[in-house]
C-alpha positions as a LaTeX table, in Angstrom:
\begin{tabular}{lrrr}
\hline
Residue & $x$ (\AA) & $y$ (\AA) & $z$ (\AA) \\
\hline
Met1 & 19.82 & $-69.96$ & 0.36 \\
Thr2 & 16.17 & $-70.68$ & $-0.42$ \\
Glu3 & 13.98 & $-68.42$ & $-2.52$ \\
Asn4 & 11.78 & $-67.71$ & 0.51 \\
His5 & 14.78 & $-66.60$ & 2.54 \\
Glu6 & 15.97 & $-64.30$ & $-0.26$ \\
Thr7 & 12.52 & $-62.73$ & $-0.40$ \\
Gln8 & 12.61 & $-62.05$ & 3.32 \\
Val9 & 16.05 & $-60.46$ & 3.04 \\
Arg10 & 14.90 & $-58.17$ & 0.20 \\
Ala11 & 11.78 & $-57.23$ & 2.15 \\
Lys12 & 13.85 & $-56.32$ & 5.21 \\
Ser13 & 16.22 & $-54.27$ & 3.04 \\
Leu14 & 13.26 & $-52.10$ & 2.05 \\
Ser15 & 12.10 & $-51.49$ & 5.62 \\
Ala16 & 14.81 & $-48.92$ & 6.45 \\
Pro17 & 14.09 & $-46.70$ & 3.40 \\
Phe18 & 10.37 & $-47.03$ & 4.13 \\
Val19 & 10.82 & $-45.75$ & 7.68 \\
Leu20 & 13.12 & $-42.92$ & 6.54 \\
Leu21 & 10.65 & $-41.81$ & 3.87 \\
Leu22 & 7.83 & $-41.91$ & 6.40 \\
Leu23 & 9.85 & $-39.77$ & 8.82 \\
Ala24 & 10.71 & $-37.39$ & 5.98 \\
Ala25 & 7.01 & $-37.05$ & 5.13 \\
Leu26 & 6.25 & $-36.19$ & 8.76 \\
Leu27 & 9.09 & $-33.68$ & 8.89 \\
Phe28 & 8.06 & $-31.98$ & 5.64 \\
Ser29 & 4.45 & $-31.83$ & 6.85 \\
Ala30 & 5.57 & $-30.18$ & 10.09 \\
Leu31 & 7.61 & $-27.62$ & 8.13 \\
Gly32 & 4.62 & $-26.92$ & 5.92 \\
Ile33 & 2.39 & $-26.34$ & 8.94 \\
Trp34 & 5.05 & $-24.05$ & 10.43 \\
Gln35 & 5.12 & $-21.99$ & 7.23 \\
Val36 & 1.32 & $-21.70$ & 7.29 \\
Lys37 & 1.59 & $-20.29$ & 10.81 \\
Arg38 & 4.33 & $-17.92$ & 9.65 \\
Leu39 & 2.07 & $-16.82$ & 6.81 \\
Ala40 & $-0.69$ & $-15.92$ & 9.28 \\
Trp41 & 1.84 & $-14.04$ & 11.44 \\
Lys42 & 3.22 & $-12.11$ & 8.44 \\
Gln43 & $-0.24$ & $-11.18$ & 7.17 \\
Asp44 & $-1.15$ & $-9.92$ & 10.64 \\
Leu45 & 2.10 & $-7.91$ & 10.81 \\
Ile46 & 1.46 & $-6.32$ & 7.41 \\
Ala47 & $-2.11$ & $-5.44$ & 8.42 \\
Arg48 & $-0.94$ & $-3.86$ & 11.70 \\
Val49 & 1.80 & $-1.83$ & 9.99 \\
Glu50 & $-0.64$ & $-0.70$ & 7.31 \\
Gln51 & $-2.96$ & 0.50 & 10.06 \\
Arg52 & $-0.17$ & 2.39 & 11.85 \\
Val53 & 1.02 & 4.12 & 8.68 \\
His54 & $-2.42$ & 5.51 & 7.90 \\
Ala55 & $-3.52$ & 6.24 & 11.47 \\
Ala56 & $-3.71$ & 9.72 & 12.93 \\
Pro57 & $-0.32$ & 10.79 & 14.34 \\
Val58 & 0.27 & 10.35 & 18.07 \\
Ala59 & 2.70 & 12.01 & 20.44 \\
Val60 & 6.24 & 10.74 & 20.10 \\
Pro61 & 7.13 & 8.22 & 22.86 \\
Gly62 & 9.64 & 8.89 & 25.63 \\
Asn63 & 13.33 & 8.04 & 25.53 \\
Asp64 & 12.91 & 5.24 & 28.07 \\
Val65 & 11.02 & 2.89 & 25.73 \\
Gly66 & 12.52 & $-0.57$ & 25.26 \\
Pro67 & 13.18 & $-2.71$ & 22.17 \\
Ala68 & 9.88 & $-4.61$ & 22.55 \\
Phe69 & 7.86 & $-1.38$ & 22.53 \\
Leu70 & 9.73 & $-0.06$ & 19.50 \\
Ala71 & 9.25 & $-3.30$ & 17.59 \\
Asp72 & 5.50 & $-3.14$ & 18.27 \\
His73 & 5.27 & 0.49 & 17.18 \\
Glu74 & 7.62 & 0.72 & 14.20 \\
Tyr75 & 6.07 & 2.75 & 11.36 \\
Gln76 & 3.66 & 4.38 & 13.82 \\
Arg77 & 2.83 & 7.91 & 12.70 \\
Val78 & 4.10 & 10.35 & 15.32 \\
Gln79 & 4.28 & 14.09 & 15.78 \\
Leu80 & 6.99 & 16.15 & 17.45 \\
Arg81 & 7.93 & 19.80 & 17.74 \\
Gly82 & 11.27 & 21.47 & 18.39 \\
His83 & 14.40 & 23.12 & 17.03 \\
Tyr84 & 17.02 & 21.38 & 14.89 \\
Val85 & 20.51 & 21.00 & 16.37 \\
Val86 & 22.95 & 21.87 & 13.59 \\
Ser87 & 25.97 & 20.13 & 15.14 \\
Gly88 & 24.23 & 16.77 & 15.09 \\
Thr89 & 23.56 & 16.59 & 11.34 \\
Ala90 & 24.89 & 13.54 & 9.50 \\
Leu91 & 24.68 & 12.31 & 5.91 \\
Val92 & 23.90 & 8.60 & 5.58 \\
Arg93 & 24.36 & 6.76 & 2.30 \\
Ala94 & 21.04 & 5.94 & 0.67 \\
Val95 & 19.64 & 4.37 & $-2.49$ \\
Thr96 & 16.12 & 5.59 & $-3.24$ \\
Thr97 & 13.64 & 5.79 & $-6.11$ \\
Leu98 & 15.27 & 9.14 & $-6.90$ \\
Gly99 & 18.72 & 7.56 & $-7.19$ \\
Ala100 & 21.82 & 7.25 & $-5.04$ \\
Gly101 & 22.49 & 9.92 & $-2.47$ \\
Tyr102 & 22.18 & 10.56 & 1.25 \\
Trp103 & 19.64 & 10.68 & 4.03 \\
Val104 & 20.00 & 13.90 & 6.01 \\
Leu105 & 19.69 & 13.09 & 9.71 \\
Thr106 & 19.42 & 15.96 & 12.18 \\
Pro107 & 18.42 & 15.79 & 15.85 \\
Leu108 & 15.38 & 17.80 & 16.87 \\
Lys109 & 15.53 & 19.28 & 20.36 \\
Leu110 & 12.15 & 19.09 & 22.07 \\
Glu111 & 10.84 & 21.49 & 24.69 \\
Asp112 & 11.68 & 19.01 & 27.47 \\
Gly113 & 15.34 & 18.98 & 26.38 \\
Arg114 & 15.56 & 15.53 & 24.85 \\
Leu115 & 16.77 & 14.95 & 21.30 \\
Ile116 & 15.17 & 12.85 & 18.58 \\
Tyr117 & 16.95 & 12.23 & 15.31 \\
Val118 & 14.81 & 13.12 & 12.30 \\
Asn119 & 15.50 & 11.75 & 8.84 \\
Arg120 & 14.72 & 14.98 & 7.00 \\
Gly121 & 14.88 & 13.24 & 3.63 \\
Tyr122 & 17.03 & 12.55 & 0.59 \\
Val123 & 19.67 & 14.66 & $-1.16$ \\
Pro124 & 21.49 & 13.50 & $-4.31$ \\
Val125 & 25.21 & 12.85 & $-4.57$ \\
Gly126 & 27.36 & 15.92 & $-5.25$ \\
Ser127 & 29.40 & 17.74 & $-2.61$ \\
Lys128 & 28.08 & 21.24 & $-3.40$ \\
Val129 & 24.47 & 20.06 & $-3.56$ \\
Glu130 & 24.86 & 18.06 & $-0.36$ \\
Ala131 & 26.26 & 21.02 & 1.55 \\
Glu132 & 23.62 & 23.39 & 0.19 \\
Arg133 & 20.62 & 21.15 & 0.81 \\
Ala134 & 21.71 & 19.72 & 4.11 \\
Arg135 & 21.69 & 23.18 & 5.67 \\
Thr136 & 19.71 & 22.96 & 8.88 \\
Pro137 & 16.61 & 25.19 & 8.92 \\
Gln138 & 16.24 & 27.65 & 11.77 \\
Gly139 & 13.26 & 28.17 & 14.04 \\
Glu140 & 10.72 & 25.83 & 15.57 \\
Tyr141 & 9.40 & 23.01 & 13.40 \\
Gln142 & 6.57 & 20.55 & 13.77 \\
Ile143 & 7.37 & 17.17 & 12.26 \\
Thr144 & 4.94 & 14.43 & 11.34 \\
Gly145 & 6.58 & 11.17 & 10.39 \\
Leu146 & 7.06 & 7.47 & 10.96 \\
Leu147 & 8.77 & 6.02 & 14.02 \\
Arg148 & 11.72 & 3.87 & 12.92 \\
Leu149 & 14.11 & 1.45 & 14.60 \\
Pro150 & 17.84 & 2.27 & 14.64 \\
Glu151 & 20.18 & 0.48 & 12.23 \\
Pro152 & 23.36 & $-0.40$ & 14.16 \\
Gly153 & 26.52 & $-1.62$ & 12.47 \\
Gly154 & 26.38 & $-0.32$ & 8.94 \\
Gly155 & 25.29 & $-1.37$ & 5.48 \\
Phe156 & 25.35 & $-4.79$ & 3.85 \\
Leu157 & 28.96 & $-4.56$ & 2.70 \\
Arg158 & 30.33 & $-1.60$ & 4.67 \\
Ser159 & 30.53 & $-0.76$ & 8.34 \\
Asn160 & 29.97 & 2.73 & 9.64 \\
Asp161 & 33.19 & 4.74 & 9.96 \\
Ala162 & 32.59 & 7.12 & 12.85 \\
Glu163 & 36.12 & 8.58 & 12.75 \\
Gly164 & 35.86 & 9.32 & 9.04 \\
Asp165 & 32.25 & 10.48 & 9.41 \\
Lys166 & 31.12 & 7.99 & 6.77 \\
Trp167 & 27.73 & 6.47 & 7.47 \\
Tyr168 & 26.05 & 3.55 & 5.73 \\
Ser169 & 23.19 & 3.01 & 8.17 \\
Arg170 & 21.19 & 5.09 & 10.62 \\
Asp171 & 23.03 & 4.02 & 13.77 \\
Ile172 & 21.53 & 6.44 & 16.27 \\
Glu173 & 23.60 & 5.37 & 19.27 \\
Leu174 & 26.93 & 5.69 & 17.46 \\
Leu175 & 25.89 & 8.96 & 15.84 \\
Ser176 & 25.00 & 10.37 & 19.25 \\
Gln177 & 28.33 & 9.29 & 20.73 \\
Thr178 & 30.28 & 10.74 & 17.81 \\
Arg179 & 28.43 & 14.07 & 18.06 \\
Arg180 & 28.69 & 13.98 & 21.87 \\
Leu181 & 24.96 & 14.34 & 22.28 \\
Ser182 & 23.04 & 13.28 & 25.38 \\
His183 & 19.38 & 12.53 & 26.10 \\
Val184 & 18.94 & 11.11 & 22.59 \\
Ala185 & 15.95 & 8.85 & 21.88 \\
Pro186 & 16.79 & 5.23 & 20.90 \\
Phe187 & 14.85 & 5.60 & 17.65 \\
Phe188 & 14.50 & 8.06 & 14.79 \\
Val189 & 11.64 & 9.52 & 12.78 \\
Asp190 & 11.28 & 9.47 & 8.99 \\
Ala191 & 9.84 & 12.88 & 8.20 \\
Gln192 & 6.72 & 12.98 & 6.05 \\
Val193 & 5.51 & 16.48 & 6.83 \\
Ala194 & 7.54 & 19.41 & 8.13 \\
Ser195 & 5.87 & 22.71 & 8.88 \\
Lys196 & 6.94 & 26.05 & 10.28 \\
Ala197 & 4.45 & 28.64 & 11.48 \\
Gly198 & 1.66 & 26.56 & 9.96 \\
Asn199 & 3.15 & 26.44 & 6.45 \\
Val200 & 3.58 & 22.95 & 5.04 \\
Val201 & 6.91 & 22.70 & 3.24 \\
Ala202 & 6.78 & 18.99 & 2.37 \\
Asn203 & 4.06 & 16.37 & 2.43 \\
Asn204 & 4.65 & 12.76 & 1.35 \\
Val205 & 6.81 & 13.92 & $-1.54$ \\
Ser206 & 7.01 & 11.49 & $-4.44$ \\
Val207 & 8.76 & 13.12 & $-7.38$ \\
Gln208 & 11.13 & 12.30 & $-10.21$ \\
Ser209 & 14.85 & 13.01 & $-10.02$ \\
Ser210 & 14.53 & 16.18 & $-12.12$ \\
Ser211 & 11.99 & 17.52 & $-9.64$ \\
Ala212 & 14.23 & 16.58 & $-6.73$ \\
Asn213 & 16.92 & 18.83 & $-8.16$ \\
Gln214 & 14.57 & 21.76 & $-7.75$ \\
Gln215 & 13.88 & 21.13 & $-4.08$ \\
Asp216 & 15.21 & 23.68 & $-1.61$ \\
Gly217 & 16.07 & 20.95 & 0.90 \\
Pro218 & 16.01 & 17.22 & 1.53 \\
Val219 & 13.13 & 15.30 & $-0.08$ \\
Pro220 & 11.08 & 13.56 & 2.64 \\
Gly221 & 8.35 & 10.94 & 2.35 \\
Leu222 & 10.48 & 8.26 & 0.66 \\
Thr223 & 10.13 & 5.56 & 3.32 \\
Val224 & 9.90 & 2.12 & 1.71 \\
Ile225 & 7.66 & $-0.27$ & 3.63 \\
Ser226 & 8.05 & $-3.76$ & 2.24 \\
Phe227 & 7.81 & $-7.16$ & 3.91 \\
Pro228 & 8.81 & $-10.24$ & 1.88 \\
Asn229 & 5.96 & $-12.74$ & 2.12 \\
Asn230 & 6.92 & $-16.05$ & 0.52 \\
His231 & 5.51 & $-18.27$ & 3.25 \\
Leu232 & 2.67 & $-19.66$ & 1.10 \\
Ser233 & 5.05 & $-20.85$ & $-1.63$ \\
Tyr234 & 7.35 & $-22.33$ & 1.02 \\
Ala235 & 4.41 & $-24.13$ & 2.65 \\
Leu236 & 3.25 & $-25.58$ & $-0.69$ \\
Thr237 & 6.80 & $-26.75$ & $-1.41$ \\
Trp238 & 7.08 & $-28.54$ & 1.94 \\
Phe239 & 3.65 & $-30.14$ & 1.56 \\
Ala240 & 4.52 & $-31.30$ & $-1.98$ \\
Met241 & 7.70 & $-32.92$ & $-0.67$ \\
Ala242 & 5.68 & $-34.55$ & 2.11 \\
Val243 & 3.24 & $-36.03$ & $-0.43$ \\
Leu244 & 6.13 & $-37.21$ & $-2.61$ \\
Ser245 & 7.89 & $-38.86$ & 0.35 \\
Ala246 & 4.67 & $-40.52$ & 1.50 \\
Gly247 & 4.01 & $-41.76$ & $-2.04$ \\
Met248 & 7.48 & $-43.28$ & $-2.30$ \\
Ala249 & 7.04 & $-44.92$ & 1.11 \\
Leu250 & 3.72 & $-46.40$ & $-0.03$ \\
Trp251 & 5.34 & $-47.69$ & $-3.22$ \\
Leu252 & 8.10 & $-49.38$ & $-1.23$ \\
Arg253 & 5.51 & $-50.90$ & 1.09 \\
Arg254 & 3.59 & $-52.42$ & $-1.82$ \\
Arg255 & 6.77 & $-53.62$ & $-3.46$ \\
Gly256 & 7.76 & $-55.38$ & $-0.25$ \\
Arg257 & 4.42 & $-57.16$ & $-0.15$ \\
Asp258 & 4.75 & $-58.27$ & $-3.78$ \\
Leu259 & 8.11 & $-59.93$ & $-3.16$ \\
\hline
\end{tabular}
């Protein structure tokens, strides 16, 4: 085998890695561009949610709204008025800035007869405290809060146990079935403000655990609004890998020419 032939063989052996590296560079570039687009989408989502949270409250939507509408209006400030239905109350496991405990969910019956579950707020763990603080208030209440999507299934590690009345997520449909309630809205409302006869009893409460122990009822206003936004770092990673792959392809190309 002549030296010229050996050179040609070595050059051909480098062509496959060169093509693969070039394809990898194109793929990584495409992924980087996709992450940039995702970044723009996430920033727009955060801006829209921020606007909803601080906007003036609007009338609560009807029960016939679909998933698309709810997704576009989650965290919208809404207002509703009605009487709490004691039989529908449920305690849902929660971990908050005040510690571990429960969300107190109670349906509010509106004047038109439909029911909307209201997350009245947080109560700490402790059977006596739970029973005392989860007592449903009587009379007509006006609620201002955030529209939220239901949480079917259960928590991360535990499923809801309807028969045992153990709840790890705010599964409105299953709660309604278990309580045998009808005309229930397919969403719930995180209470921020609850008032009776014009007296505000809670308004965006943000207190320490010791203060929570002095509350007469569930502590509202603890909604956590957080959207992970790592798209920029992902995009930079993909673009860096694209540059690295292109650089290696260029090095192989030059090496093939030098043979």
